[in-house]
Amino acid sequence: MWAFGERPLPVHSLNTLVVGSGAAARNAALQLMRRGVEDIAIVTDRWNAGTSFNAGSDKQTYYKLALTGRSDSAGELARDLWSGRCMHGDIALCEAQGSAEAFFNLVELGVPFPHDRFGGFLGYRTDNDQRGRATSAGPLTSKLMCEHLEEELQPRDLRVFDGHQVVALLTRPGGAVGATSPSEVCGAVAIEKDRLNDEEFGLVVFNARNVILATGGPGGMYRDSVYPQSQRGSTGMALRAGAVAQNLTESQFGIASVGFRWNLSGSYQQVIPRYLSTNSDGTDEQEFLNSHFPDMGTLASAIFRKGYEWPFDCEKVAGFGSSLIDLLVYREAGSGRRVFLDFNENAGGAEGMEPFSLDLLDDEAYDYLQRSGALGGSPIERLGALNQPAITLFRDHGIDLAADRLEVAVCAQHNNGGLRADLWWQSNLGHLFPIGEVCGTHGVRRPGGAALNAGQVGGMRAAQFIAANWRQDPPGLDDFAAQVAGQVNDTLAFCTETVNPAREDGSCTPAEVIGEVQERMSRSAAHVRDPSVVRGEVEEARGRFQQLPKELRVTDRRALTTAFWAADLCLTHLVYLQAIHAYLEAGGRSRGSVLVLDGAGDLPVPTLGEGWRFEVNEDGASVDREILEVWLERGGEVRTKWVTVRPIPMAEGWFEDVWKKFREGRIVR
């Protein structure tokens, strides 16, 4: 216990605090301990919660260097990552160079990535990939990664603070190596959920030399979301501490099931299910896609391609591309109708279109299904032949695809943007290392599965840097408390002011704030964005953020953890909207997984209607050659800055020189 003002609070001192317990966090902890940094701990809201343990797809992809077949190199992989636009070249090179090491670490741990009898880890095409670099251990690849990383950590006596929700990062003045801020992170404040009724609201303080932040993206920011309910994120907490973010304009959206949240990519589309919609009461069934495609062959082939072109892509709408399906699903749901996938029947050929037949598929789709032995007479038969685990997964969650229609929507799936980091994954704040989805290393287009590689490489490189430079004990408690007492007391004050048994007039609950944020983001900042709407929503978001300390109230201490989450999301969505507004004001148009409506633009498919005109960015547009950074100033103002994308650096290719620097410990700096 240590006194912060008049309040004694538990304090834990350690070298490195890892916040989060997903695949990136577990690997970071393992990499630290392998390097002899054992004075560490993981602090987590709930072990085995979050996206890594609870999300996936038909065969969840891990993107890596191609290790068999035609030749590949780290340089080629870096160029492909970098060419996705708005990704710094040194980061792309680090992710590429670390790919094989990170992948084979997982193989050695026992993650069952398939290989042939010659030892070759074969690949396949994934989203935004033409090289066949993707691999998979099945629908639950990231869950398997978590499980095998945990097995390796168990005998190492890693400290885990489970049931602890980190609610604030602590900072102090400093000039850490490589940092670009006069402040550095020196710890965190968490709520121990089992002690919420204590006088101090269960607050626990961590005094740490380093903090690795691995809490994922802000999964609760959209109403239509495929993130697991347990995925909350903590981007706002880092922004409040002074962390700079980047590329917050870039997210991915795709068709997903909405009861049991799951990405419907890959095999779920390649077997060509029937798309249909009904009234809210289930009446008036319609195959609503048919009237927008010229014939069944074109429609069926577009559905097939949706499998490996799963995220919505504004450049795959024209020419009856696969992303036209996303727009039509979104438009149909927006009219108040419910949209379903049916795996039991083939498309029936309504609206004057001939019924589905395998013979109508283009060569690419037919050859794929034929080679996979999946030419059955119905979508469910084809899915059983192509990927039986994809059926089993839904059955394990109470849904029988052989009997049940699957309700779907276009959902938020991944943040390509996030906190800024350097080539050792250090934030602008010294001693803070964001890894995994909370870190915004990705640009506009990332290959499917590249996020898993980035999380593993990021944790590995952060551990390298900490082990080489910052193995020291944290400051003594006297010095630590003197520097952070005001911040700790601010957290206590939030608790005291927010818990009010008698709700006041004009107050709002966490659920109301979260609902408002989700509606606003789905309305103005999802895959379809209207510049005129965004302008107004920025002001609404700013007003909510400014009034929140006066209005947010809970009547029960058990709701305090949700109140912190609501405050975090409120700040996060303001910063995201401000970034989106800045991008549009700079002349940004449609790109990646976002369509920006433009009345003067082209109408790619006339049946969409006049309101769906848009233009994609021209080749070489300045907004594609620069990265938008955004941060929160101490007074609460959101600031933005455009920075030039860094090129891929030339490799330091003279062995004797690199060897000398390596021996002298001058590489990891």
XYZ file of C-alpha atoms in Angstrom:
669
model
C 0.000 0.000 0.000
C 1.137 3.553 -0.686
C -0.538 6.859 0.105
C -1.563 9.091 -2.785
C -2.725 12.124 -0.894
C -4.958 10.704 1.826
C -5.823 7.490 -0.031
C -3.624 4.402 0.472
C -3.685 2.198 -2.638
C -1.989 -1.103 -3.520
C 1.124 -0.547 -5.649
C 2.966 -3.163 -7.702
C 6.452 -2.282 -8.951
C 7.960 -4.141 -11.899
C 10.045 -3.701 -15.008
C 7.384 -4.223 -17.682
C 3.609 -4.246 -17.510
C 1.846 -5.973 -20.434
C -1.733 -4.720 -20.742
C -3.954 -7.266 -22.501
C -3.936 -11.039 -22.821
C -4.393 -11.804 -26.520
C -1.888 -13.364 -28.912
C 0.228 -10.211 -29.210
C 0.374 -9.702 -25.433
C 1.272 -13.316 -24.659
C 4.005 -13.365 -27.255
C 5.468 -10.099 -25.937
C 5.598 -11.572 -22.427
C 7.222 -14.758 -23.728
C 9.783 -12.842 -25.774
C 10.733 -10.735 -22.731
C 11.168 -13.766 -20.491
C 13.262 -15.582 -23.102
C 15.567 -12.569 -23.063
C 15.908 -12.681 -19.300
C 13.479 -9.887 -18.445
C 11.389 -11.767 -15.893
C 10.173 -8.922 -13.662
C 7.029 -8.554 -15.737
C 3.282 -9.092 -15.423
C 0.208 -9.272 -17.593
C -2.791 -7.271 -16.422
C -6.080 -8.121 -18.122
C -9.741 -7.327 -17.853
C -10.531 -11.010 -18.353
C -8.209 -13.824 -19.390
C -9.322 -15.413 -22.676
C -11.577 -12.498 -23.537
C -11.011 -10.208 -26.504
C -10.619 -10.729 -30.213
C -7.678 -13.147 -30.373
C -9.523 -15.765 -28.365
C -13.037 -15.170 -29.688
C -12.864 -14.223 -33.353
C -12.072 -15.885 -36.648
C -13.503 -16.791 -40.030
C -13.926 -19.806 -42.286
C -10.174 -20.418 -42.041
C -8.640 -17.544 -40.125
C -5.609 -16.342 -42.047
C -2.045 -15.755 -40.924
C -0.116 -13.763 -43.543
C 3.594 -14.413 -43.842
C 6.542 -14.681 -46.166
C 5.910 -17.350 -48.802
C 7.964 -20.383 -47.747
C 7.386 -22.775 -50.621
C 6.571 -22.713 -54.313
C 7.753 -19.701 -56.308
C 10.434 -17.572 -54.729
C 9.686 -14.751 -52.303
C 11.822 -12.401 -50.238
C 11.448 -10.053 -47.301
C 12.074 -7.183 -49.682
C 9.177 -8.219 -51.928
C 6.886 -8.717 -48.940
C 7.842 -5.269 -47.603
C 7.091 -3.673 -50.973
C 3.690 -5.338 -51.141
C 2.804 -4.189 -47.616
C 4.077 -0.663 -48.316
C 2.280 -0.405 -51.664
C -1.035 -0.706 -49.822
C -0.572 3.053 -49.240
C -0.072 5.085 -46.065
C 2.256 2.586 -44.397
C 5.756 3.703 -43.429
C 8.452 1.811 -45.298
C 10.649 1.027 -42.292
C 7.672 -0.540 -40.503
C 6.807 -2.579 -43.602
C 10.401 -3.814 -43.782
C 10.435 -4.776 -40.091
C 7.171 -6.705 -40.426
C 8.532 -8.482 -43.499
C 11.984 -9.240 -42.059
C 10.441 -10.564 -38.831
C 7.783 -12.631 -40.575
C 9.621 -15.959 -40.846
C 11.021 -15.760 -37.292
C 7.596 -14.981 -35.822
C 5.860 -17.691 -37.864
C 8.336 -20.439 -37.031
C 8.163 -19.486 -33.360
C 4.451 -20.361 -33.516
C 5.177 -23.569 -35.427
C 7.712 -24.572 -32.783
C 5.140 -23.861 -30.059
C 2.773 -26.322 -31.744
C 0.293 -24.152 -33.640
C -0.891 -26.642 -36.312
C -0.188 -24.749 -39.523
C -0.359 -27.360 -42.300
C 2.671 -28.441 -44.312
C 3.216 -31.023 -47.026
C 5.374 -34.173 -46.755
C 8.411 -32.234 -47.958
C 8.032 -29.758 -45.083
C 6.606 -26.971 -47.224
C 4.102 -24.604 -45.586
C 1.794 -24.053 -48.544
C -0.134 -20.843 -49.040
C -3.276 -19.482 -50.656
C -4.568 -16.101 -51.823
C -6.193 -13.808 -49.307
C -7.612 -10.267 -49.400
C -5.304 -7.785 -51.182
C -2.766 -10.518 -51.930
C -1.616 -11.902 -55.246
C 1.295 -13.987 -53.951
C -0.458 -16.791 -52.081
C 1.303 -15.973 -48.803
C -1.637 -16.861 -46.557
C -1.821 -19.874 -44.262
C -4.285 -21.019 -41.621
C -4.697 -23.414 -38.741
C -8.490 -23.388 -39.215
C -11.360 -21.106 -38.188
C -9.696 -20.377 -34.815
C -6.086 -19.661 -35.742
C -5.608 -16.806 -33.260
C -7.253 -18.828 -30.467
C -4.813 -21.658 -31.119
C -1.975 -19.150 -31.022
C -3.176 -17.955 -27.606
C -3.457 -21.497 -26.273
C 0.016 -22.565 -27.367
C 1.608 -19.345 -26.144
C -0.068 -19.919 -22.772
C 1.326 -23.451 -22.596
C 4.817 -22.051 -23.085
C 4.288 -19.344 -20.455
C 2.818 -21.577 -17.730
C 6.097 -23.036 -16.393
C 7.746 -19.606 -16.434
C 5.813 -18.323 -13.405
C 4.454 -15.260 -15.165
C 2.443 -12.969 -12.890
C -1.088 -12.390 -14.177
C -3.454 -9.813 -12.699
C -6.757 -11.159 -13.987
C -9.998 -9.241 -13.446
C -8.107 -5.937 -13.531
C -9.343 -3.300 -15.975
C -6.645 -0.734 -16.738
C -8.319 2.683 -16.825
C -5.408 5.149 -17.000
C -1.802 5.338 -18.116
C 0.552 7.292 -15.842
C 3.168 9.622 -17.299
C 6.071 11.731 -16.118
C 8.472 14.175 -17.792
C 11.261 12.382 -19.604
C 13.269 12.031 -22.745
C 13.336 8.326 -23.522
C 15.490 6.943 -26.325
C 13.702 7.410 -29.626
C 10.672 9.115 -28.077
C 9.283 12.252 -29.707
C 7.379 13.569 -26.704
C 8.720 15.270 -23.563
C 6.665 12.777 -21.554
C 7.085 9.073 -20.946
C 4.812 6.401 -19.536
C 5.744 5.129 -16.070
C 2.815 2.939 -15.035
C -0.940 2.515 -14.983
C -4.027 2.509 -12.797
C -6.440 -0.434 -12.867
C -9.693 -1.391 -11.177
C -9.686 -4.764 -9.469
C -13.258 -5.780 -10.202
C -13.677 -7.927 -7.096
C -12.947 -4.901 -4.899
C -15.269 -2.330 -6.437
C -17.090 -1.876 -3.122
C -13.932 -0.928 -1.241
C -13.564 2.683 -0.195
C -10.950 3.174 -2.920
C -13.178 1.620 -5.635
C -10.748 -1.276 -6.105
C -8.048 0.927 -7.646
C -4.603 -0.630 -8.041
C -1.484 1.270 -9.132
C 1.372 -0.177 -11.227
C 4.835 1.394 -11.087
C 6.525 0.160 -14.262
C 9.655 1.011 -16.216
C 7.856 -0.009 -19.438
C 4.278 -0.582 -20.564
C 3.372 -2.789 -23.535
C -0.173 -1.935 -24.620
C -1.867 -4.875 -26.374
C -5.554 -4.180 -25.836
C -6.803 -4.418 -29.425
C -8.896 -1.945 -31.363
C -11.947 -0.033 -30.083
C -14.299 -2.907 -30.846
C -17.390 -1.337 -29.306
C -17.308 1.823 -31.408
C -19.806 0.670 -34.067
C -23.367 -0.609 -33.797
C -22.814 -3.068 -36.643
C -19.706 -4.902 -35.512
C -18.210 -8.376 -35.791
C -15.848 -7.782 -32.867
C -16.661 -10.095 -29.946
C -18.707 -8.411 -27.215
C -15.751 -8.768 -24.843
C -13.453 -6.697 -27.102
C -13.417 -3.180 -25.662
C -10.038 -1.643 -26.453
C -8.370 1.306 -24.729
C -7.307 3.707 -27.472
C -8.883 6.645 -25.642
C -6.803 5.943 -22.547
C -3.611 6.233 -24.591
C -4.829 9.362 -26.388
C -5.611 10.987 -23.045
C -2.051 10.247 -21.899
C -0.633 12.040 -24.958
C -0.087 9.252 -27.482
C -0.217 10.219 -31.155
C -2.450 8.154 -33.450
C -2.328 7.710 -37.207
C -4.465 6.471 -40.097
C -7.645 6.532 -38.012
C -9.540 7.067 -41.266
C -8.771 3.479 -42.282
C -10.887 0.575 -41.040
C -12.146 -2.615 -42.652
C -15.782 -3.611 -43.012
C -17.308 -6.806 -44.343
C -20.331 -9.080 -44.386
C -20.711 -10.951 -41.098
C -23.322 -12.802 -39.088
C -24.987 -10.644 -36.448
C -26.379 -13.129 -33.908
C -23.234 -15.091 -33.355
C -20.678 -12.568 -34.561
C -18.463 -14.127 -37.229
C -16.718 -13.070 -40.447
C -18.400 -14.667 -43.462
C -15.378 -14.726 -45.729
C -13.585 -17.471 -47.621
C -15.491 -20.734 -47.891
C -18.759 -19.216 -46.690
C -18.893 -17.189 -49.929
C -17.019 -19.519 -52.279
C -19.792 -22.110 -52.007
C -22.185 -19.436 -53.361
C -24.976 -19.222 -50.773
C -28.321 -17.677 -51.630
C -28.758 -14.039 -50.517
C -32.297 -13.079 -49.533
C -34.157 -10.434 -47.537
C -37.479 -10.269 -45.719
C -39.623 -7.782 -43.878
C -38.874 -7.460 -40.178
C -41.523 -10.111 -39.458
C -40.013 -12.606 -41.922
C -42.540 -12.103 -44.720
C -42.027 -10.996 -48.336
C -38.927 -13.018 -49.129
C -36.867 -11.570 -51.988
C -33.594 -12.449 -53.701
C -32.687 -8.754 -53.767
C -29.305 -9.024 -55.532
C -30.764 -10.349 -58.777
C -32.090 -7.094 -60.239
C -28.640 -5.466 -59.982
C -26.680 -8.075 -61.967
C -27.032 -8.832 -65.685
C -27.204 -12.615 -65.310
C -26.814 -15.433 -62.810
C -23.285 -16.305 -63.930
C -22.042 -12.785 -63.162
C -23.809 -12.732 -59.796
C -22.666 -16.183 -58.717
C -19.068 -15.493 -59.706
C -19.118 -12.211 -57.751
C -20.349 -14.062 -54.657
C -17.560 -16.612 -55.120
C -14.909 -13.878 -55.332
C -16.330 -12.293 -52.184
C -14.585 -15.202 -50.431
C -11.052 -13.890 -50.973
C -12.117 -10.282 -51.602
C -14.074 -10.230 -48.370
C -13.567 -6.740 -46.932
C -15.604 -4.082 -48.676
C -13.434 -2.394 -51.316
C -14.637 0.741 -53.079
C -12.632 -0.244 -56.179
C -14.444 -3.582 -56.466
C -17.955 -2.135 -56.954
C -17.832 -1.157 -60.624
C -18.150 -3.841 -63.270
C -20.424 -5.915 -61.016
C -17.528 -6.574 -58.650
C -17.740 -8.473 -55.397
C -18.092 -5.332 -53.248
C -21.303 -4.372 -55.011
C -22.786 -7.121 -52.838
C -21.761 -5.268 -49.664
C -23.436 -2.074 -50.845
C -26.626 -3.906 -51.729
C -26.703 -5.690 -48.360
C -26.136 -2.337 -46.599
C -28.824 -0.597 -48.654
C -31.330 -3.404 -48.112
C -30.776 -3.414 -44.342
C -30.990 0.384 -44.303
C -34.489 0.168 -45.766
C -35.651 -1.747 -42.685
C -35.445 -5.233 -44.137
C -33.534 -8.191 -42.713
C -30.829 -9.844 -44.834
C -29.897 -13.539 -44.693
C -27.569 -16.092 -46.223
C -29.200 -19.421 -47.031
C -26.878 -22.424 -47.415
C -29.663 -24.916 -48.077
C -30.902 -23.729 -51.446
C -29.239 -22.364 -54.540
C -30.302 -18.974 -55.877
C -33.676 -19.377 -57.509
C -33.421 -16.998 -60.423
C -36.061 -14.446 -59.453
C -36.414 -11.087 -61.268
C -36.257 -12.818 -64.652
C -32.842 -14.345 -63.995
C -32.182 -18.007 -64.693
C -31.701 -20.296 -61.667
C -28.218 -20.986 -60.352
C -26.160 -23.725 -61.966
C -22.504 -24.584 -61.504
C -22.166 -24.470 -65.283
C -22.814 -20.709 -65.159
C -19.700 -19.955 -63.082
C -16.658 -18.362 -64.662
C -13.564 -20.546 -65.082
C -11.830 -19.275 -61.935
C -14.737 -20.185 -59.649
C -15.576 -23.499 -61.296
C -11.947 -24.690 -61.371
C -11.488 -23.810 -57.688
C -14.558 -25.777 -56.599
C -13.695 -28.670 -58.894
C -10.115 -28.953 -57.601
C -11.461 -28.788 -54.035
C -13.960 -31.581 -54.670
C -16.805 -29.197 -53.863
C -19.224 -29.483 -56.788
C -22.193 -30.562 -54.688
C -25.772 -29.693 -55.532
C -26.373 -27.169 -52.724
C -24.276 -24.565 -50.861
C -24.249 -26.666 -47.674
C -23.006 -29.736 -49.588
C -20.273 -27.667 -51.181
C -19.316 -26.161 -47.810
C -19.146 -29.602 -46.210
C -16.730 -30.757 -48.887
C -14.678 -27.564 -48.928
C -14.470 -26.749 -45.204
C -16.398 -28.922 -42.722
C -14.932 -27.050 -39.687
C -16.729 -23.925 -40.946
C -20.046 -25.758 -40.417
C -18.980 -27.266 -37.097
C -18.041 -23.865 -35.718
C -21.566 -22.502 -36.144
C -23.070 -25.735 -34.814
C -20.964 -25.315 -31.685
C -22.691 -21.974 -31.201
C -26.208 -23.356 -31.627
C -26.637 -22.592 -35.336
C -27.186 -25.394 -37.854
C -26.327 -24.042 -41.297
C -28.083 -27.059 -42.800
C -31.363 -25.836 -41.317
C -31.002 -22.208 -40.243
C -30.721 -19.093 -42.319
C -27.963 -16.772 -41.174
C -28.825 -13.113 -40.593
C -26.052 -10.806 -41.795
C -24.964 -7.168 -41.996
C -21.952 -5.194 -43.189
C -19.930 -4.893 -39.987
C -16.821 -3.182 -38.652
C -14.093 -5.814 -38.548
C -10.641 -4.274 -38.075
C -8.858 -0.966 -37.473
C -5.980 -0.443 -39.891
C -5.125 2.741 -37.997
C -4.210 3.144 -34.349
C -1.404 4.521 -32.220
C 1.803 5.639 -33.905
C 4.926 3.559 -33.290
C 8.514 3.508 -34.486
C 10.479 0.563 -35.865
C 10.823 -0.879 -32.322
C 7.074 -0.368 -31.752
C 7.663 2.492 -29.298
C 5.049 5.245 -29.162
C 5.887 8.945 -29.241
C 5.584 8.523 -25.453
C 8.769 6.947 -24.167
C 8.514 3.466 -22.621
C 5.040 2.874 -24.163
C 4.911 0.093 -26.769
C 1.571 -0.366 -28.571
C 1.387 -3.772 -30.309
C -1.378 -5.646 -32.087
C -4.471 -3.882 -33.373
C -4.109 -0.897 -31.022
C -0.987 -0.034 -33.048
C -1.670 1.653 -36.386
C 1.064 0.131 -38.530
C -1.281 -0.762 -41.411
C -2.186 1.582 -44.221
C -5.166 1.696 -46.539
C -5.014 -1.894 -47.796
C -3.545 -4.692 -45.726
C -3.504 -8.323 -46.840
C -5.881 -10.491 -44.840
C -4.002 -11.986 -41.902
C -1.234 -9.349 -41.920
C -2.523 -8.138 -38.546
C -1.599 -11.436 -36.873
C 1.922 -11.194 -38.281
C 2.208 -7.541 -37.202
C 1.160 -8.375 -33.646
C 3.728 -11.163 -33.328
C 6.558 -9.163 -34.901
C 5.670 -6.064 -32.875
C 5.822 -7.948 -29.587
C 9.123 -9.520 -30.557
C 10.729 -6.197 -31.465
C 9.410 -4.385 -28.382
C 10.886 -7.144 -26.224
C 14.230 -6.847 -28.042
C 14.350 -3.113 -27.356
C 13.371 -3.376 -23.701
C 15.843 -6.197 -23.049
C 18.678 -4.237 -24.695
C 17.985 -0.833 -23.168
C 15.541 -0.785 -20.263
C 16.015 -3.796 -18.008
C 16.396 -1.599 -14.917
C 14.079 -1.585 -11.913
C 11.391 1.095 -11.866
C 11.898 4.209 -9.711
C 11.498 4.021 -5.948
C 7.999 4.535 -4.609
C 8.771 7.950 -3.126
C 9.845 9.338 -6.497
C 7.086 7.509 -8.365
C 4.299 8.711 -6.054
C 5.537 12.289 -6.172
C 5.315 12.308 -9.975
C 1.955 10.579 -10.437
C -0.078 11.461 -7.329
C -2.121 14.068 -9.183
C -2.997 11.635 -11.979
C -3.972 8.894 -9.526
C -6.166 11.331 -7.637
C -7.811 12.408 -10.901
C -8.821 8.761 -11.409
C -10.174 8.589 -7.865
C -12.104 11.798 -8.463
C -13.702 10.323 -11.612
C -14.898 7.374 -9.525
C -16.263 9.589 -6.757
C -18.062 11.976 -9.103
C -19.481 9.285 -11.389
C -21.007 7.033 -8.711
C -24.197 8.757 -7.581
C -26.997 6.632 -6.051
C -29.527 9.366 -6.885
C -29.346 9.992 -10.611
C -29.529 13.708 -11.391
C -31.592 15.451 -14.060
C -29.595 15.769 -17.255
C -27.308 12.891 -16.401
C -26.628 9.956 -18.705
C -25.739 6.322 -18.155
C -22.775 4.496 -19.687
C -25.167 2.463 -21.841
C -26.682 5.653 -23.242
C -23.265 7.095 -24.081
C -22.069 3.867 -25.715
C -25.290 3.591 -27.720
C -24.926 7.187 -28.912
C -21.322 6.602 -29.957
C -22.191 3.415 -31.833
C -25.110 4.993 -33.679
C -23.056 8.036 -34.651
C -20.128 5.984 -35.936
C -22.297 3.531 -37.890
C -24.237 6.448 -39.348
C -21.319 8.629 -40.439
C -17.990 6.789 -40.139
C -18.548 3.236 -41.379
C -17.854 2.027 -44.925
C -20.206 4.626 -46.468
C -19.421 8.247 -45.548
C -21.206 11.448 -46.504
C -18.985 14.547 -46.021
C -21.950 16.762 -45.173
C -23.020 14.348 -42.429
C -19.507 13.973 -41.003
C -19.175 17.735 -40.411
C -22.225 17.815 -38.185
C -21.337 14.628 -36.353
C -17.910 15.991 -35.378
C -19.610 18.855 -33.554
C -22.076 16.500 -31.877
C -19.233 14.261 -30.747
C -17.255 17.224 -29.406
C -20.257 18.423 -27.431
C -20.792 15.005 -25.892
C -17.093 14.726 -24.975
C -17.026 18.166 -23.337
C -20.186 17.564 -21.309
C -19.458 13.982 -20.320
C -17.683 14.688 -16.982
C -20.723 16.650 -15.828
C -23.310 14.166 -17.087
C -21.995 10.589 -16.827
C -23.443 8.942 -13.717
C -23.963 5.404 -12.390
C -26.073 4.413 -9.406
C -24.181 1.197 -8.682
C -20.435 0.761 -8.292
C -20.599 -2.394 -10.398
C -21.256 -0.148 -13.404
C -18.102 1.890 -12.822
C -15.978 -0.251 -15.149
C -18.522 0.354 -17.935
C -18.432 4.077 -17.156
C -14.675 4.128 -17.777
C -15.237 2.277 -21.054
C -17.953 4.759 -22.083
C -15.608 7.679 -21.399
C -12.849 5.971 -23.372
C -15.133 5.370 -26.372
C -16.486 8.915 -26.195
C -13.003 10.386 -26.562
C -11.955 7.788 -29.136
C -14.882 8.420 -31.453
C -14.322 12.189 -31.340
C -10.694 11.751 -32.416
C -11.672 9.287 -35.166
C -14.339 11.634 -36.508
C -11.948 14.588 -36.399
C -9.427 12.569 -38.425
C -12.076 11.552 -40.969
C -13.195 15.187 -41.275
C -9.590 16.353 -41.814
C -9.130 13.733 -44.541
C -12.275 14.860 -46.357
C -11.353 18.539 -46.009
C -7.982 17.744 -47.614
C -9.799 16.436 -50.685
C -9.758 12.765 -49.752
C -12.183 10.593 -51.714
C -13.111 6.927 -51.642
C -10.290 4.487 -50.937
C -9.771 1.098 -49.354
C -12.759 -0.103 -47.391
C -14.494 3.289 -47.426
C -16.831 4.831 -50.002
C -17.197 8.621 -49.850
C -20.432 9.803 -51.446
C -19.953 12.494 -54.110
C -22.847 13.825 -56.161
C -20.444 14.767 -58.968
C -18.883 11.328 -59.109
C -19.551 8.249 -61.189
C -22.464 5.877 -60.717
C -20.867 2.438 -61.217
C -24.162 0.538 -61.343
C -27.235 2.527 -62.487
C -29.656 0.414 -60.449
C -28.071 1.710 -57.227
C -29.693 5.105 -57.747
C -28.347 8.661 -57.995
C -27.475 8.904 -54.314
C -24.644 6.386 -54.719
C -22.249 8.338 -56.888
C -18.600 8.402 -55.791
C -15.009 8.830 -56.985
C -11.863 7.027 -55.847
C -8.656 8.947 -55.195
C -6.649 9.725 -58.311
C -3.304 7.980 -58.750
C -0.667 9.854 -56.761
C -3.170 11.830 -54.676
C -1.426 13.740 -51.881
C -3.598 12.082 -49.223
C -2.193 8.729 -50.357
C 1.409 9.956 -50.118
C 0.974 11.286 -46.595
C -0.182 9.836 -43.291
C -2.614 11.758 -41.109
C -1.496 11.941 -37.484
C -3.903 13.024 -34.759
C -3.596 13.673 -31.044
C -5.348 15.257 -28.081
C -3.833 18.332 -26.490
C -3.988 18.884 -22.740
C -6.784 21.419 -23.113
C -8.958 18.849 -24.866
C -8.469 20.093 -28.434
C -7.907 17.535 -31.196
C -5.003 18.347 -33.507
C -3.998 16.830 -36.844
C -0.859 16.825 -38.967
C 0.040 15.360 -42.361
C 3.424 13.611 -42.553
C 5.128 12.200 -45.635
C 5.141 8.413 -45.914
C 8.649 7.142 -45.223
C 10.124 4.981 -48.010
C 11.471 1.473 -47.493
C 15.036 1.965 -46.252
C 17.985 0.444 -48.020
C 19.227 -2.649 -46.207
C 22.505 -2.277 -44.330
C 24.107 -4.834 -46.608
C 27.810 -4.933 -45.619
C 28.098 -7.938 -43.310
C 31.334 -6.919 -41.531
C 29.890 -3.528 -40.589
C 26.604 -4.952 -39.291
C 28.451 -7.712 -37.414
C 30.640 -5.121 -35.662
C 27.634 -3.009 -34.641
C 25.843 -6.141 -33.472
C 28.787 -7.247 -31.297
C 28.993 -3.776 -29.777
C 25.257 -3.624 -29.003
C 24.583 -0.731 -31.400
C 21.790 -2.332 -33.433
C 18.881 -2.212 -30.992
C 18.731 1.541 -30.398
